[in-house]
């Protein structure tokens, strides 16, 4: 953040300016604190000691009446009217408030190079320090003003400029005028500064619908409720023993204070308060606005000073919680992305292995043609049968597994809102289908070549069996291809897979006539069939495999639909829950009976009391995956969306538009996640970024990184 521009050219008003100010505020602004004679600028007759300004500085019609803070400064009665009614400044607390407010204001001014405020009754008298304060608080310049005012009218111009800006922020300034500030009326000035404290430190505090003071008090009560010795009822006496400060720190950072070891006796109040102040300043970055004696002395602590100090705890711990959330979101995103990358690598590796295995089979057949004698033909026939029982079945399973894996990857990418994945040419599903078709063609050719040399079987039986078998296998292949091509939204996929499962179930009766036809061939000593390469065992196996694949795919999509509705659950937890469910779902019904449910929940570490309660609610009914998951994720919800991931990265990068090593260290991201991001995010050259405030280390373009991954 750059310092406000303070080198603007001073404005020197003429006597006409003085007249305008007098007219606007209805008093003799030009009079000095000691009174001026008739010949001095703005002087009244006879140098009367009466107040030089009869009017007041008020917000006018736009801000008249009750303010957003509920305050009213009444110079005549010396009281605050509203929810914080406690007097403008009690003389007993004047020094405490001056010291506390100066320290808080200095935390905003000193980092920008401004000298510290010491006495609010003196520091604002010429208006320059008040203008600097308002510019820093609002982060906006006020325009030209008198940098070195000499005449009282110049000081008045400065003060009025600052007060006008304060009014524009809906800060109520009732019965305080520029002359009060120029004359150093510290009680009224402290009242004005308290309103600034409310506006910029306390007003935005919200706890369960309560705002400002009530919100801050409710926050303190909620955070200290578990501590029996702490009873926060106000911002004065409730803090005198120091335990409330220690409890706040221990609740959020138990590693900093051993609360149980603290003495709870009132005689240890000073020691406890010193400890809390020191820990807050050294470890939490909360400046010590109060002295120990301001809190622990015999006098009642000043409410406004304590509120100002305690509000810093609220903001410090709120910032800490936000950073922890950012780290969790980024870490989950990294874990999801890394898991998908591993799955994609596994798909490409297994698809390559499948293509290589089929090519090896076809190459072997090409170099071993079926030739006489009969023993060789029988040996080749035995090899071919062995191929169908071993290598082919492995290929069938591998192809189904690879297709399912790609479907899982694409479904998860859509679930996580990430860009889709399309395999390279040669590893696409269409390429696998083409290679599989080549294998089927090769098998058919080899079968015909072998059986042609030894054909002695009745043609009718062959045709009958082949018709049934080929038709059945064609339906299997059609359903298998349809299963592999299922895509689109989860609901569309579920509808498609449900229809495929119905088709598979309708095919089951067709296996019986196939079995009968094959038995007839065996009885007739027919070992070969030129019209088909399939046996009943092959078809039954493929049917069982296909039925299992379709059933598993349907259960997977149903589970993904359920998982999508879970708003905050990590993929690792979901996978663990799914694995436990599948392990005990022996009949692939996607439901668990009472015994299976008990075993699954015990494997996940669910206590017997929770298990018994859940089983009692079910009353013996089987449990679906959705009910199973909802039971487990009642306390675990963490779902990522592209907007949440992108928003978190942008919030972490801030206005500079990139991430640095300092950013990643600041939110305490795990080392593995930092290493992942540093490997995959495009790195920016040192000269291409403007690092403010020191060496930020390596810097990366997270926008380009996210554009490549997210939709």
XYZ file of C-alpha atoms in Angstrom:
711
model
C 0.000 0.000 0.000
C 1.449 3.375 -1.005
C 1.467 6.314 1.397
C -1.170 8.970 0.787
C 0.006 11.903 -1.286
C 1.012 14.529 1.271
C 2.923 16.913 -0.975
C -0.069 18.722 -2.445
C 0.288 22.483 -2.813
C -1.053 24.372 0.261
C -4.085 26.538 -0.198
C -3.840 30.059 1.300
C -7.281 31.461 1.903
C -8.052 35.174 1.784
C -10.236 37.076 4.198
C -13.151 36.198 1.936
C -12.493 32.536 2.737
C -12.617 33.407 6.419
C -15.958 35.112 5.931
C -17.319 32.063 4.116
C -16.264 29.748 6.946
C -17.767 32.075 9.536
C -21.013 32.168 7.579
C -21.088 28.357 7.186
C -20.475 27.514 10.855
C -22.070 30.599 12.462
C -19.175 31.567 14.734
C -15.890 33.417 14.998
C -13.569 30.685 13.725
C -10.788 33.231 13.384
C -10.652 33.884 17.125
C -7.788 32.333 19.035
C -8.256 30.315 22.149
C -7.342 33.310 24.281
C -9.664 35.743 22.483
C -8.872 38.505 19.945
C -9.495 42.211 20.037
C -11.662 44.096 17.571
C -8.754 44.596 15.207
C -7.789 40.944 14.786
C -9.144 38.764 11.958
C -12.560 37.434 12.941
C -12.263 39.049 16.354
C -15.270 39.924 18.426
C -15.724 43.081 20.402
C -13.835 43.509 23.664
C -12.033 40.117 23.629
C -14.799 38.384 25.499
C -13.876 35.100 27.194
C -17.116 33.471 26.030
C -16.828 30.525 23.580
C -15.890 32.061 20.190
C -18.346 29.892 18.253
C -22.006 29.756 19.126
C -22.941 27.288 16.422
C -22.116 23.598 16.247
C -20.580 21.308 13.654
C -23.382 18.936 12.728
C -23.916 16.571 9.787
C -26.845 18.563 8.426
C -30.127 17.110 7.177
C -28.453 14.170 5.428
C -27.174 12.719 8.701
C -29.362 14.319 11.311
C -31.138 12.123 13.806
C -30.007 8.700 15.054
C -26.838 7.422 13.421
C -25.908 3.984 12.243
C -23.892 3.608 15.457
C -26.653 4.796 17.778
C -24.516 7.609 19.268
C -25.131 11.248 20.025
C -22.394 13.561 21.296
C -23.963 16.230 23.507
C -21.443 18.813 24.652
C -23.888 20.350 27.047
C -24.844 17.207 28.925
C -21.536 15.382 28.469
C -23.188 12.075 27.642
C -23.466 9.519 24.850
C -27.052 8.695 23.906
C -27.534 5.248 22.468
C -26.624 1.626 23.107
C -23.124 2.650 24.306
C -24.287 5.429 26.634
C -21.384 5.845 29.074
C -20.470 9.526 28.981
C -18.332 11.321 26.410
C -15.184 10.702 28.388
C -15.071 10.038 32.081
C -12.206 12.108 33.467
C -10.946 8.999 35.265
C -10.580 7.216 31.887
C -9.387 10.161 29.800
C -5.705 9.252 29.997
C -6.427 5.559 29.420
C -8.521 6.277 26.327
C -5.978 8.756 24.983
C -3.217 6.181 25.348
C -5.289 3.294 23.911
C -6.669 5.245 20.957
C -3.239 6.687 20.131
C -1.719 3.206 20.076
C -4.481 1.879 17.804
C -4.255 4.847 15.437
C -0.469 4.527 15.366
C -0.808 0.917 14.145
C -2.387 2.441 11.025
C -0.141 5.517 10.709
C 3.378 4.354 11.600
C 3.666 1.584 8.947
C 3.184 4.349 6.351
C 5.969 6.498 7.783
C 3.873 8.974 9.795
C 5.112 10.045 13.241
C 3.155 8.580 16.155
C 0.271 10.353 17.853
C 0.880 11.104 21.528
C -1.834 13.448 22.801
C -5.105 13.657 20.885
C -5.835 16.986 22.579
C -2.801 18.545 20.899
C -1.928 16.499 17.812
C -5.039 17.466 15.809
C -5.131 21.208 16.569
C -3.870 22.402 13.157
C -5.823 19.709 11.227
C -2.840 18.226 9.338
C -2.544 15.066 11.457
C -6.335 14.638 11.389
C -6.284 14.821 7.561
C -3.450 12.267 7.454
C -5.463 9.957 9.736
C -8.630 10.238 7.648
C -6.668 9.604 4.421
C -5.084 6.474 5.913
C -8.374 5.137 7.321
C -10.275 5.700 4.060
C -7.332 4.974 1.755
C -8.324 8.025 -0.286
C -6.662 11.471 -0.583
C -8.655 14.495 0.601
C -7.249 16.907 -2.008
C -5.269 20.062 -1.390
C -4.900 21.404 2.138
C -2.617 23.639 4.250
C 0.482 21.603 5.112
C 2.010 24.276 7.367
C -0.923 26.308 8.659
C -0.057 29.435 10.614
C -3.274 31.392 10.814
C -6.228 30.028 12.687
C -8.393 30.180 9.564
C -5.955 27.887 7.751
C -6.148 25.404 10.611
C -9.931 25.641 10.517
C -9.916 24.857 6.780
C -7.875 21.704 7.447
C -10.117 20.552 10.302
C -13.292 21.232 8.320
C -11.911 19.269 5.345
C -11.285 16.244 7.585
C -14.629 16.525 9.402
C -16.523 16.764 6.102
C -14.934 13.505 4.971
C -15.815 11.843 8.288
C -19.437 13.015 7.890
C -19.553 11.554 4.366
C -18.857 8.112 5.873
C -22.060 8.337 7.999
C -20.057 8.808 11.180
C -22.277 10.924 13.472
C -20.574 14.101 14.698
C -23.162 15.840 16.863
C -22.154 18.993 18.781
C -18.471 18.937 17.931
C -17.095 21.695 15.738
C -13.743 22.637 14.272
C -13.097 25.076 17.119
C -13.295 22.180 19.627
C -10.488 20.393 17.818
C -8.381 23.531 17.292
C -8.818 24.480 20.963
C -7.746 20.974 22.026
C -10.983 19.867 23.722
C -9.638 16.387 24.368
C -12.873 14.972 25.778
C -14.792 15.769 22.611
C -11.864 14.687 20.429
C -11.692 11.340 22.248
C -15.416 10.945 21.643
C -14.901 11.567 17.923
C -11.976 9.101 17.769
C -14.122 6.502 19.542
C -16.636 6.826 16.713
C -13.794 6.204 14.234
C -12.792 3.127 16.237
C -16.379 1.896 15.986
C -16.565 2.667 12.275
C -13.294 1.044 11.214
C -12.670 -1.641 13.858
C -15.911 -2.716 15.533
C -18.875 -1.844 13.310
C -18.244 -4.699 10.830
C -18.156 -7.385 13.541
C -21.065 -9.789 13.181
C -21.775 -12.807 15.361
C -24.996 -14.760 14.838
C -26.858 -11.649 13.689
C -25.536 -9.334 16.416
C -23.390 -6.426 15.282
C -20.786 -4.056 16.698
C -20.581 -4.131 20.498
C -23.278 -6.777 20.951
C -21.663 -8.915 18.254
C -18.211 -8.588 19.831
C -19.576 -9.388 23.301
C -21.468 -12.429 21.962
C -18.329 -13.621 20.152
C -16.325 -13.378 23.407
C -19.042 -15.250 25.315
C -19.239 -18.035 22.712
C -15.458 -18.503 22.593
C -14.977 -18.493 26.390
C -18.079 -20.549 27.262
C -16.093 -23.799 27.869
C -13.950 -22.053 30.533
C -15.692 -22.300 33.913
C -13.672 -19.483 35.507
C -14.531 -16.989 32.738
C -17.856 -15.144 32.630
C -17.783 -12.296 30.110
C -20.706 -9.972 30.817
C -19.203 -6.654 29.785
C -16.007 -4.991 28.640
C -14.859 -3.798 32.052
C -14.924 -5.921 35.216
C -15.156 -9.220 33.314
C -11.556 -8.815 32.123
C -9.843 -7.759 35.373
C -8.466 -11.199 36.299
C -6.803 -11.676 32.880
C -8.378 -15.113 32.424
C -10.736 -13.966 29.657
C -7.761 -12.867 27.536
C -5.961 -16.169 28.209
C -9.116 -18.161 27.373
C -9.550 -16.400 24.005
C -5.967 -17.205 23.028
C -6.159 -20.808 24.293
C -9.464 -21.450 22.474
C -7.933 -20.524 19.101
C -4.246 -21.349 19.713
C -3.950 -23.913 22.542
C -0.286 -24.299 21.670
C 0.479 -20.785 22.943
C -0.965 -20.922 26.473
C -1.367 -23.837 28.894
C -4.650 -22.614 30.335
C -5.085 -25.489 32.801
C -1.789 -24.621 34.493
C -2.788 -20.978 35.100
C -3.625 -19.890 38.615
C -7.291 -18.932 38.759
C -6.850 -16.940 41.964
C -7.506 -13.189 41.747
C -4.037 -12.534 43.162
C -2.616 -13.862 39.859
C -4.584 -11.399 37.731
C -1.531 -9.266 36.932
C 0.571 -12.298 35.997
C -2.190 -13.764 33.790
C -2.818 -10.446 32.063
C 0.882 -9.893 31.388
C 1.109 -13.372 29.892
C -1.897 -12.812 27.602
C -0.644 -9.396 26.431
C 2.836 -10.732 25.710
C 1.643 -13.823 23.822
C -0.864 -11.788 21.791
C 1.800 -9.306 20.702
C 4.645 -11.779 20.065
C 2.713 -14.643 18.432
C -0.529 -13.161 17.102
C 0.672 -9.720 15.988
C -1.838 -7.932 18.253
C -0.245 -4.708 19.555
C -0.557 -4.106 23.288
C -2.939 -1.148 23.392
C -3.487 -1.443 27.162
C -1.124 -1.475 30.094
C -1.610 -4.216 32.669
C -2.581 -1.672 35.324
C -5.337 -0.343 33.024
C -7.070 -3.715 33.437
C -5.950 -5.179 36.755
C -5.990 -2.078 38.950
C -8.605 -1.403 41.598
C -10.441 0.967 39.274
C -13.030 -0.377 36.861
C -11.378 -0.834 33.409
C -12.438 1.608 30.715
C -15.027 -0.093 28.508
C -14.075 1.648 25.265
C -10.370 0.909 25.702
C -11.026 -2.763 26.450
C -13.407 -3.032 23.461
C -10.769 -1.510 21.168
C -8.180 -4.050 22.331
C -10.501 -7.091 22.307
C -11.752 -6.246 18.785
C -8.232 -6.916 17.531
C -8.488 -10.498 18.821
C -11.681 -10.954 16.798
C -10.039 -9.756 13.579
C -6.815 -11.710 14.190
C -8.595 -15.031 14.721
C -11.078 -14.404 11.885
C -8.122 -13.914 9.519
C -6.526 -17.126 10.808
C -9.714 -19.128 10.141
C -9.955 -17.696 6.621
C -6.364 -18.699 5.820
C -6.981 -22.221 7.133
C -10.022 -22.495 4.843
C -7.979 -21.296 1.868
C -5.262 -23.853 2.604
C -7.844 -26.650 2.897
C -9.519 -25.730 -0.395
C -6.230 -25.518 -2.277
C -4.975 -28.741 -0.705
C -8.175 -30.585 -1.673
C -7.920 -29.204 -5.198
C -4.307 -30.368 -5.422
C -5.231 -33.827 -4.107
C -8.104 -34.141 -6.589
C -5.945 -33.023 -9.489
C -3.085 -35.307 -8.510
C -5.458 -38.280 -8.124
C -6.902 -37.671 -11.584
C -3.426 -37.377 -13.089
C -2.498 -40.739 -11.551
C -5.709 -42.278 -12.954
C -5.046 -40.837 -16.414
C -1.507 -42.225 -16.357
C -2.887 -45.615 -15.264
C -5.439 -45.551 -18.113
C -2.785 -44.786 -20.731
C -0.490 -47.490 -19.345
C -3.214 -50.162 -19.331
C -4.613 -49.135 -22.726
C -1.106 -49.414 -24.196
C -0.672 -52.852 -22.604
C -4.004 -54.022 -24.065
C -3.125 -52.832 -27.578
C 0.305 -54.495 -27.326
C -1.126 -57.806 -26.050
C -3.678 -58.070 -28.886
C -1.032 -57.159 -31.487
C 1.234 -59.886 -30.073
C -1.559 -62.502 -30.387
C -2.311 -61.516 -33.982
C 1.383 -61.556 -34.883
C 1.814 -65.031 -33.404
C -1.119 -66.381 -35.419
C 0.263 -64.860 -38.592
C 3.571 -66.699 -38.144
C 1.950 -70.046 -37.191
C -0.511 -70.955 -39.979
C -2.522 -74.178 -39.616
C -0.833 -76.824 -41.760
C -0.904 -80.625 -41.730
C -0.288 -83.132 -40.256
C -3.358 -83.762 -38.162
C -1.368 -83.739 -34.898
C -0.187 -80.218 -35.672
C -3.724 -79.131 -36.420
C -4.932 -80.629 -33.156
C -2.088 -78.887 -31.321
C -3.016 -75.584 -32.942
C -6.604 -76.226 -32.058
C -5.654 -76.855 -28.450
C -3.596 -73.655 -28.437
C -6.528 -71.742 -29.845
C -8.858 -73.138 -27.190
C -6.286 -72.287 -24.540
C -6.086 -68.757 -25.926
C -9.808 -68.302 -25.515
C -9.694 -69.605 -21.961
C -6.747 -67.495 -20.864
C -5.418 -64.657 -22.996
C -8.724 -63.699 -24.521
C -10.512 -63.651 -21.213
C -7.730 -61.510 -19.834
C -8.190 -59.204 -22.815
C -11.968 -59.112 -22.288
C -11.487 -58.149 -18.666
C -8.691 -55.689 -19.438
C -10.763 -53.980 -22.128
C -13.748 -53.695 -19.814
C -11.582 -52.397 -16.977
C -9.889 -49.826 -19.210
C -13.230 -48.640 -20.573
C -14.648 -48.374 -17.055
C -11.545 -46.508 -15.860
C -11.907 -43.905 -18.604
C -15.580 -43.545 -17.751
C -14.679 -42.984 -14.094
C -12.081 -40.374 -15.044
C -14.459 -38.441 -17.272
C -17.260 -38.614 -14.698
C -14.980 -37.336 -11.916
C -13.718 -34.525 -14.143
C -17.311 -33.405 -14.663
C -18.100 -33.844 -10.978
C -15.134 -31.647 -10.004
C -15.928 -29.115 -12.741
C -12.618 -29.690 -14.540
C -11.812 -29.824 -18.222
C -12.537 -33.109 -19.965
C -9.863 -35.632 -20.949
C -9.575 -37.182 -24.409
C -6.898 -39.892 -24.890
C -4.302 -39.498 -27.626
C -4.892 -41.150 -30.978
C -4.126 -44.843 -30.672
C -5.367 -45.005 -27.067
C -8.967 -43.907 -27.605
C -11.841 -46.287 -26.940
C -12.545 -46.371 -30.665
C -8.939 -47.491 -31.193
C -9.348 -50.217 -28.571
C -12.597 -51.331 -30.231
C -10.867 -51.437 -33.618
C -8.020 -53.535 -32.237
C -10.543 -55.761 -30.479
C -12.390 -56.192 -33.760
C -9.077 -57.187 -35.374
C -8.622 -59.801 -32.669
C -12.122 -61.136 -33.218
C -11.493 -61.239 -36.969
C -8.175 -62.997 -36.399
C -9.798 -65.552 -34.170
C -12.484 -66.205 -36.743
C -9.943 -66.641 -39.525
C -7.788 -68.948 -37.467
C -10.735 -70.993 -36.344
C -11.901 -71.435 -39.911
C -8.422 -72.346 -41.119
C -8.038 -75.053 -38.484
C -11.519 -76.469 -38.692
C -11.361 -76.574 -42.514
C -8.611 -79.179 -42.269
C -10.568 -81.477 -39.925
C -14.259 -80.654 -40.659
C -16.506 -83.772 -40.158
C -19.417 -82.180 -38.350
C -22.998 -81.961 -39.362
C -23.647 -78.619 -40.965
C -27.081 -78.228 -39.512
C -25.848 -78.425 -35.934
C -23.071 -75.992 -36.660
C -25.477 -73.514 -38.259
C -27.974 -73.872 -35.440
C -25.382 -73.331 -32.729
C -23.599 -70.562 -34.625
C -26.840 -68.690 -35.206
C -27.707 -68.726 -31.548
C -24.166 -68.028 -30.369
C -23.405 -65.256 -32.857
C -26.703 -63.573 -32.234
C -26.130 -63.722 -28.509
C -22.557 -62.460 -28.829
C -23.695 -59.703 -31.156
C -26.129 -58.539 -28.531
C -23.357 -58.773 -25.954
C -21.041 -56.734 -28.174
C -23.767 -54.224 -28.904
C -24.500 -53.770 -25.218
C -20.768 -53.672 -24.424
C -20.186 -50.975 -27.026
C -23.199 -49.039 -25.790
C -21.863 -49.293 -22.271
C -18.467 -48.001 -23.345
C -20.043 -45.036 -25.144
C -22.273 -43.964 -22.269
C -21.536 -40.303 -21.527
C -23.179 -37.027 -20.662
C -24.686 -35.802 -17.392
C -24.987 -38.340 -14.590
C -28.772 -38.536 -14.888
C -28.514 -39.285 -18.633
C -25.832 -41.921 -17.961
C -27.960 -43.539 -15.260
C -30.960 -43.743 -17.572
C -28.848 -45.284 -20.369
C -27.151 -47.855 -18.110
C -30.490 -48.818 -16.538
C -31.900 -49.672 -19.975
C -28.730 -51.642 -20.820
C -29.079 -53.668 -17.608
C -32.673 -54.496 -18.513
C -31.464 -55.694 -21.929
C -28.805 -57.880 -20.299
C -31.355 -59.457 -17.963
C -33.668 -60.215 -20.912
C -30.792 -62.106 -22.608
C -30.367 -64.644 -19.783
C -33.003 -67.143 -21.063
C -31.208 -67.248 -24.447
C -28.230 -69.018 -22.851
C -30.246 -72.209 -22.294
C -30.876 -73.008 -25.995
C -27.197 -72.179 -26.706
C -26.162 -74.707 -24.089
C -28.509 -77.321 -25.593
C -27.147 -76.738 -29.106
C -23.563 -77.096 -27.917
C -24.419 -80.331 -26.123
C -25.793 -81.694 -29.368
C -22.475 -80.922 -31.097
C -20.540 -82.714 -28.371
C -22.760 -85.741 -28.598
C -22.126 -85.836 -32.329
C -18.389 -85.539 -31.798
C -18.358 -82.203 -33.566
C -15.410 -80.243 -32.223
C -15.248 -77.421 -34.760
C -17.702 -74.944 -36.199
C -16.813 -72.711 -39.129
C -19.791 -70.467 -38.446
C -18.764 -69.237 -35.038
C -15.787 -68.895 -32.739
C -17.823 -68.946 -29.576
C -18.657 -71.643 -27.103
C -21.288 -71.651 -24.458
C -18.622 -71.108 -21.821
C -17.280 -68.099 -23.702
C -20.688 -66.541 -23.996
C -21.629 -67.346 -20.426
C -18.373 -65.813 -19.244
C -18.796 -62.717 -21.383
C -22.427 -62.486 -20.352
C -21.465 -62.729 -16.696
C -18.677 -60.214 -17.219
C -20.989 -57.854 -19.075
C -23.726 -58.258 -16.486
C -21.206 -57.504 -13.763
C -19.837 -54.522 -15.703
C -23.260 -53.019 -16.319
C -24.340 -53.623 -12.722
C -21.107 -52.123 -11.412
C -21.369 -49.163 -13.772
C -24.941 -48.488 -12.690
C -23.966 -48.668 -9.030
C -21.003 -46.383 -9.672
C -23.124 -43.716 -11.394
C -25.783 -43.923 -8.683
C -23.060 -43.475 -6.119
C -21.644 -40.509 -8.038
C -25.094 -38.916 -8.054
C -25.167 -39.361 -4.310
C -21.595 -38.079 -3.970
C -22.407 -34.990 -6.018
C -25.060 -33.982 -3.502
C -22.542 -34.156 -0.681
C -21.301 -30.541 -0.433
C -18.126 -30.962 1.632
C -16.579 -34.424 1.291
C -13.104 -35.084 0.011
C -12.530 -37.646 -2.762
C -10.319 -39.666 -0.426
C -13.094 -40.050 2.131
C -15.645 -40.821 -0.563
C -13.356 -43.485 -2.030
C -12.857 -44.986 1.425
C -16.622 -45.078 2.015
C -17.255 -46.575 -1.449
C -14.560 -49.235 -0.939
C -16.078 -50.312 2.364
C -19.553 -50.424 0.821
C -18.418 -52.485 -2.205
C -16.405 -54.855 -0.021
C -19.531 -55.915 1.869
C -21.977 -55.685 -1.068
C -21.392 -59.314 -2.044
C -24.416 -59.691 -4.308
C -23.739 -56.389 -6.182
C -27.236 -55.183 -5.304
C -25.895 -51.767 -4.205
C -27.583 -52.340 -0.852
C -26.412 -53.785 2.482
C -28.423 -55.869 4.913
C -28.014 -55.367 8.666
C -25.029 -57.743 9.026
C -23.240 -56.348 5.969
C -23.902 -52.796 7.163
C -22.496 -53.535 10.598
C -19.338 -54.982 9.078
C -18.859 -52.026 6.720
C -19.344 -49.404 9.436
C -17.063 -51.236 11.875
C -14.354 -51.338 9.199
C -14.610 -47.538 9.017
C -14.241 -47.160 12.769
C -17.865 -46.315 13.612
C -18.504 -46.778 17.323
C -20.881 -49.430 18.607
C -23.220 -46.844 20.112
C -23.602 -44.968 16.814
C -23.936 -48.297 14.976
C -26.664 -49.532 17.298
C -28.544 -46.242 16.987
C -28.377 -46.344 13.185
C -29.519 -49.997 13.003
C -32.436 -49.203 15.279
C -33.525 -46.376 12.948
C -33.443 -48.750 9.955
C -35.689 -51.350 11.631
C -34.186 -54.175 9.603
C -34.451 -52.521 6.164
C -31.617 -52.826 3.680
C -29.458 -49.735 3.315
C -28.781 -48.050 -0.035
C -25.490 -46.389 -0.865
C -27.111 -42.971 -0.507
C -28.300 -43.642 3.039
C -24.914 -45.198 3.841
C -22.998 -42.147 2.590
C -25.316 -39.598 4.204
C -24.858 -41.305 7.552
C -21.068 -41.102 7.221
C -20.778 -37.543 5.943
C -23.039 -35.808 8.467
C -19.886 -34.279 9.894
C -17.733 -34.314 6.773
C -18.653 -32.025 3.872
C -16.081 -30.424 1.553
C -16.966 -30.222 -2.142
C -14.951 -28.177 -4.573
C -16.322 -26.077 -7.397
C -14.374 -24.247 -10.114
C -15.541 -20.865 -8.818
C -14.528 -21.707 -5.251
C -11.064 -22.920 -6.331
C -10.490 -19.940 -8.604
C -11.805 -17.491 -5.992
C -9.526 -18.958 -3.330
C -6.435 -18.636 -5.546
C -7.373 -15.041 -6.394
C -8.003 -14.134 -2.763
C -4.618 -15.558 -1.847
C -2.832 -13.760 -4.705
C -4.595 -10.471 -3.962
C -4.306 -7.472 -6.266
C -0.872 -8.496 -7.559
C -2.421 -11.282 -9.689
C 0.115 -14.025 -9.012
C 1.218 -16.380 -6.219
C 4.593 -16.222 -4.488
C 6.462 -18.576 -2.201
C 5.613 -16.171 0.616
C 1.871 -16.597 -0.100
C 2.097 -20.393 0.057
C 4.151 -20.314 3.253
C 1.809 -17.812 4.875
C -1.219 -20.133 4.718
C 0.905 -23.077 5.906
C 0.125 -25.249 2.889
C 1.545 -28.800 3.245
C 4.969 -29.240 1.681
C 3.663 -31.819 -0.805
C 1.043 -29.389 -2.087
C 3.601 -26.591 -2.360
C 5.869 -28.916 -4.350
C 2.997 -29.929 -6.634
C 2.003 -26.327 -7.349
C 5.606 -25.214 -7.934
C 6.045 -28.038 -10.488
C 2.835 -27.430 -12.421
C 2.169 -23.680 -12.238
C 3.963 -21.538 -14.901
C 6.788 -19.666 -13.173
C 7.177 -15.916 -13.700
C 10.585 -14.340 -14.245
C 11.886 -12.174 -11.398
C 11.879 -9.057 -13.542
C 8.319 -9.611 -14.740
C 6.689 -9.031 -11.353
C 6.788 -6.161 -8.903
C 7.376 -7.668 -5.465
C 6.420 -5.220 -2.748
C 7.809 -5.380 0.757
C 10.882 -7.525 0.207
C 11.851 -10.769 -1.462
C 8.724 -12.852 -2.044
C 10.726 -15.750 -3.544
C 9.614 -17.567 -6.694
C 6.385 -16.369 -8.302
C 3.837 -18.265 -10.428
C 0.964 -17.475 -12.823
C -1.936 -19.288 -11.156
C -4.500 -17.967 -13.678
C -2.843 -19.810 -16.598
C -2.551 -22.908 -14.409
C -6.255 -22.863 -13.482
C -7.365 -22.073 -17.065
C -5.673 -25.288 -18.187
C -7.521 -27.381 -15.582
C -10.901 -25.834 -14.815
C -13.953 -25.283 -16.967
